[in-house]
Amino acid sequence: MSYIWIALNALRVLSIFSLVLVISTCVIVNAKGFSSLGQSNVIFQFMNRTAIGVEALILILVEIGIPKIFGWFPVLNSWTFFGFLQVITGSLILGYDSGINSYSFLGYSLYIFIIVPGWFVFIIGIIYIILGIIGGQPLKQRRQLGGRSEKSRPPPYTV
């Protein structure tokens, strides 16, 4: 087992963890803000949080490696685009400071619970963009279970 394999899979685990936190914050904020749906921009923030939650779920499925997802979204096979989506997700989470995502509406502890996953996803997205630009597919193949891709395995021993 190499250090690169461990680091890349640790990044995968952190990415999945941060995306699960994003989904949970989307659900919590939408549940708390549901009673305020009639107010000015709250309906759009509600729809935005729902879209962010669905996007985070799709990104988790990509991280787990469900192959059918790549048939629906083939561009997600690139770490650069995957990281770009995480940066956008983090930016959308961090960009709101009014309506249902405000400090005065949510309170201090819930507001911090939203901000931390936003920064977490944003930073992990930047790391994925850099890894996609530097290493691309070879790094993605090194992250597979066993640490090597099928092409790099030695041929079986024959007598």
CSV table of C-alpha atoms in Angstrom, one decimal:
chain,number,residue,atom,x,y,z
A,1,MET,CA,0.0,0.0,0.0
A,2,SER,CA,1.5,3.3,-1.0
A,3,TYR,CA,1.1,6.7,0.7
A,4,ILE,CA,-0.5,8.1,-2.4
A,5,TRP,CA,-3.2,5.5,-2.3
A,6,ILE,CA,-3.8,6.2,1.4
A,7,ALA,CA,-3.9,10.0,0.8
A,8,LEU,CA,-6.2,9.7,-2.2
A,9,ASN,CA,-8.7,7.5,-0.4
A,10,ALA,CA,-8.5,9.7,2.7
A,11,LEU,CA,-9.5,12.6,0.4
A,12,ARG,CA,-12.4,10.4,-0.9
A,13,VAL,CA,-13.6,9.7,2.7
A,14,LEU,CA,-13.3,13.4,3.6
A,15,SER,CA,-15.2,14.4,0.5
A,16,ILE,CA,-18.1,11.9,1.2
A,17,PHE,CA,-18.2,13.1,4.8
A,18,SER,CA,-18.4,16.8,3.8
A,19,LEU,CA,-21.1,16.1,1.2
A,20,VAL,CA,-23.1,14.2,3.8
A,21,LEU,CA,-22.8,17.3,6.1
A,22,VAL,CA,-24.0,19.4,3.2
A,23,ILE,CA,-27.1,17.3,2.7
A,24,SER,CA,-27.8,17.4,6.4
A,25,THR,CA,-27.5,21.1,6.6
A,26,CYS,CA,-29.8,21.5,3.5
A,27,VAL,CA,-32.4,19.4,5.2
A,28,ILE,CA,-32.1,21.2,8.5
A,29,VAL,CA,-32.2,24.7,7.1
A,30,ASN,CA,-35.1,23.8,4.8
A,31,ALA,CA,-37.1,22.2,7.7
A,32,LYS,CA,-36.4,25.3,9.9
A,33,GLY,CA,-37.3,27.7,7.1
A,34,PHE,CA,-40.3,25.9,5.8
A,35,SER,CA,-42.7,28.1,7.8
A,36,SER,CA,-41.2,31.2,6.2
A,37,LEU,CA,-41.8,30.2,2.6
A,38,GLY,CA,-44.2,33.0,1.9
A,39,GLN,CA,-41.6,35.7,2.5
A,40,SER,CA,-39.6,37.5,-0.2
A,41,ASN,CA,-36.6,35.4,-1.2
A,42,VAL,CA,-37.0,32.4,1.1
A,43,ILE,CA,-38.7,30.3,-1.6
A,44,PHE,CA,-35.7,30.7,-3.9
A,45,GLN,CA,-33.3,29.8,-1.1
A,46,PHE,CA,-35.5,26.8,-0.3
A,47,MET,CA,-35.3,25.6,-3.9
A,48,ASN,CA,-31.5,26.4,-3.9
A,49,ARG,CA,-31.0,24.3,-0.8
A,50,THR,CA,-33.0,21.4,-2.4
A,51,ALA,CA,-30.9,21.6,-5.6
A,52,ILE,CA,-27.6,21.7,-3.5
A,53,GLY,CA,-28.8,18.6,-1.6
A,54,VAL,CA,-29.6,16.7,-4.8
A,55,GLU,CA,-26.2,17.7,-6.3
A,56,ALA,CA,-24.4,16.6,-3.1
A,57,LEU,CA,-26.2,13.2,-3.3
A,58,ILE,CA,-25.1,12.7,-7.0
A,59,LEU,CA,-21.5,13.7,-6.0
A,60,ILE,CA,-21.6,11.1,-3.2
A,61,LEU,CA,-22.7,8.4,-5.7
A,62,VAL,CA,-19.8,9.4,-8.0
A,63,GLU,CA,-17.3,9.2,-5.1
A,64,ILE,CA,-18.6,5.8,-4.1
A,65,GLY,CA,-18.1,4.7,-7.7
A,66,ILE,CA,-21.5,3.7,-8.9
A,67,PRO,CA,-20.9,3.2,-12.6
A,68,LYS,CA,-24.4,3.9,-13.8
A,69,ILE,CA,-24.0,7.6,-12.7
A,70,PHE,CA,-21.2,8.0,-15.2
A,71,GLY,CA,-23.7,7.0,-17.9
A,72,TRP,CA,-26.1,9.8,-16.9
A,73,PHE,CA,-23.3,12.3,-16.2
A,74,PRO,CA,-20.2,11.3,-18.1
A,75,VAL,CA,-18.4,14.6,-17.4
A,76,LEU,CA,-18.2,13.7,-13.7
A,77,ASN,CA,-15.5,11.2,-14.6
A,78,SER,CA,-13.1,14.1,-14.5
A,79,TRP,CA,-11.7,15.2,-11.2
A,80,THR,CA,-11.3,18.7,-12.4
A,81,PHE,CA,-15.0,19.1,-13.2
A,82,PHE,CA,-15.9,17.1,-10.0
A,83,GLY,CA,-13.8,19.6,-8.0
A,84,PHE,CA,-15.4,22.5,-9.8
A,85,LEU,CA,-18.9,21.3,-8.8
A,86,GLN,CA,-17.7,21.0,-5.2
A,87,VAL,CA,-16.3,24.6,-5.3
A,88,ILE,CA,-19.6,25.8,-6.7
A,89,THR,CA,-21.5,24.0,-4.0
A,90,GLY,CA,-19.3,25.5,-1.3
A,91,SER,CA,-19.6,28.9,-2.8
A,92,LEU,CA,-23.4,28.7,-2.9
A,93,ILE,CA,-23.5,27.6,0.7
A,94,LEU,CA,-21.1,30.4,1.8
A,95,GLY,CA,-22.7,33.0,-0.4
A,96,TYR,CA,-26.0,33.4,1.4
A,97,ASP,CA,-26.3,35.6,4.4
A,98,SER,CA,-29.9,36.7,4.2
A,99,GLY,CA,-33.2,34.9,4.5
A,100,ILE,CA,-33.2,31.4,5.9
A,101,ASN,CA,-29.4,31.2,6.0
A,102,SER,CA,-28.9,34.3,8.2
A,103,TYR,CA,-27.3,34.4,11.6
A,104,SER,CA,-30.4,36.1,13.1
A,105,PHE,CA,-32.8,33.5,11.7
A,106,LEU,CA,-30.8,30.3,12.5
A,107,GLY,CA,-28.9,31.2,15.6
A,108,TYR,CA,-25.2,30.9,16.2
A,109,SER,CA,-24.7,27.2,16.5
A,110,LEU,CA,-26.8,26.3,13.4
A,111,TYR,CA,-25.2,29.1,11.4
A,112,ILE,CA,-21.7,27.7,12.2
A,113,PHE,CA,-22.9,24.2,11.4
A,114,ILE,CA,-23.7,25.5,7.9
A,115,ILE,CA,-20.6,27.5,7.3
A,116,VAL,CA,-18.1,24.8,8.3
A,117,PRO,CA,-19.3,22.2,5.7
A,118,GLY,CA,-19.4,25.0,3.1
A,119,TRP,CA,-15.7,25.8,3.6
A,120,PHE,CA,-14.9,22.1,3.9
A,121,VAL,CA,-16.5,21.3,0.5
A,122,PHE,CA,-14.9,24.4,-1.1
A,123,ILE,CA,-11.4,23.4,0.0
A,124,ILE,CA,-11.8,19.8,-1.0
A,125,GLY,CA,-13.1,21.0,-4.4
A,126,ILE,CA,-9.9,23.1,-4.9
A,127,ILE,CA,-7.8,20.0,-4.0
A,128,TYR,CA,-9.7,17.9,-6.6
A,129,ILE,CA,-9.2,20.6,-9.2
A,130,ILE,CA,-5.5,20.7,-8.6
A,131,LEU,CA,-5.2,16.9,-8.6
A,132,GLY,CA,-7.3,16.8,-11.8
A,133,ILE,CA,-5.0,19.2,-13.5
A,134,ILE,CA,-1.8,17.6,-12.2
A,135,GLY,CA,-2.5,13.9,-12.3
A,136,GLY,CA,-5.9,13.3,-14.0
A,137,GLN,CA,-6.7,9.7,-14.9
A,138,PRO,CA,-3.5,8.1,-13.7
A,139,LEU,CA,-4.1,9.4,-10.1
A,140,LYS,CA,-7.7,8.2,-10.3
A,141,GLN,CA,-6.5,4.8,-11.3
A,142,ARG,CA,-4.0,4.7,-8.4
A,143,ARG,CA,-6.9,5.4,-6.0
A,144,GLN,CA,-8.7,2.2,-6.9
A,145,LEU,CA,-8.8,-0.6,-4.3
A,146,GLY,CA,-5.6,-2.5,-4.3
A,147,GLY,CA,-3.7,0.6,-5.2
A,148,ARG,CA,-3.1,-0.4,-8.8
A,149,SER,CA,-5.2,-0.4,-11.9
A,150,GLU,CA,-5.9,-3.5,-13.9
A,151,LYS,CA,-3.5,-2.3,-16.6
A,152,SER,CA,-0.6,-2.0,-14.2
A,153,ARG,CA,-1.0,-5.4,-12.6
A,154,PRO,CA,1.7,-7.9,-13.6
A,155,PRO,CA,0.5,-10.8,-15.7
A,156,PRO,CA,-0.5,-13.9,-13.9
A,157,TYR,CA,2.2,-16.5,-13.4
A,158,THR,CA,2.0,-19.3,-15.9
A,159,VAL,CA,3.9,-22.6,-16.0
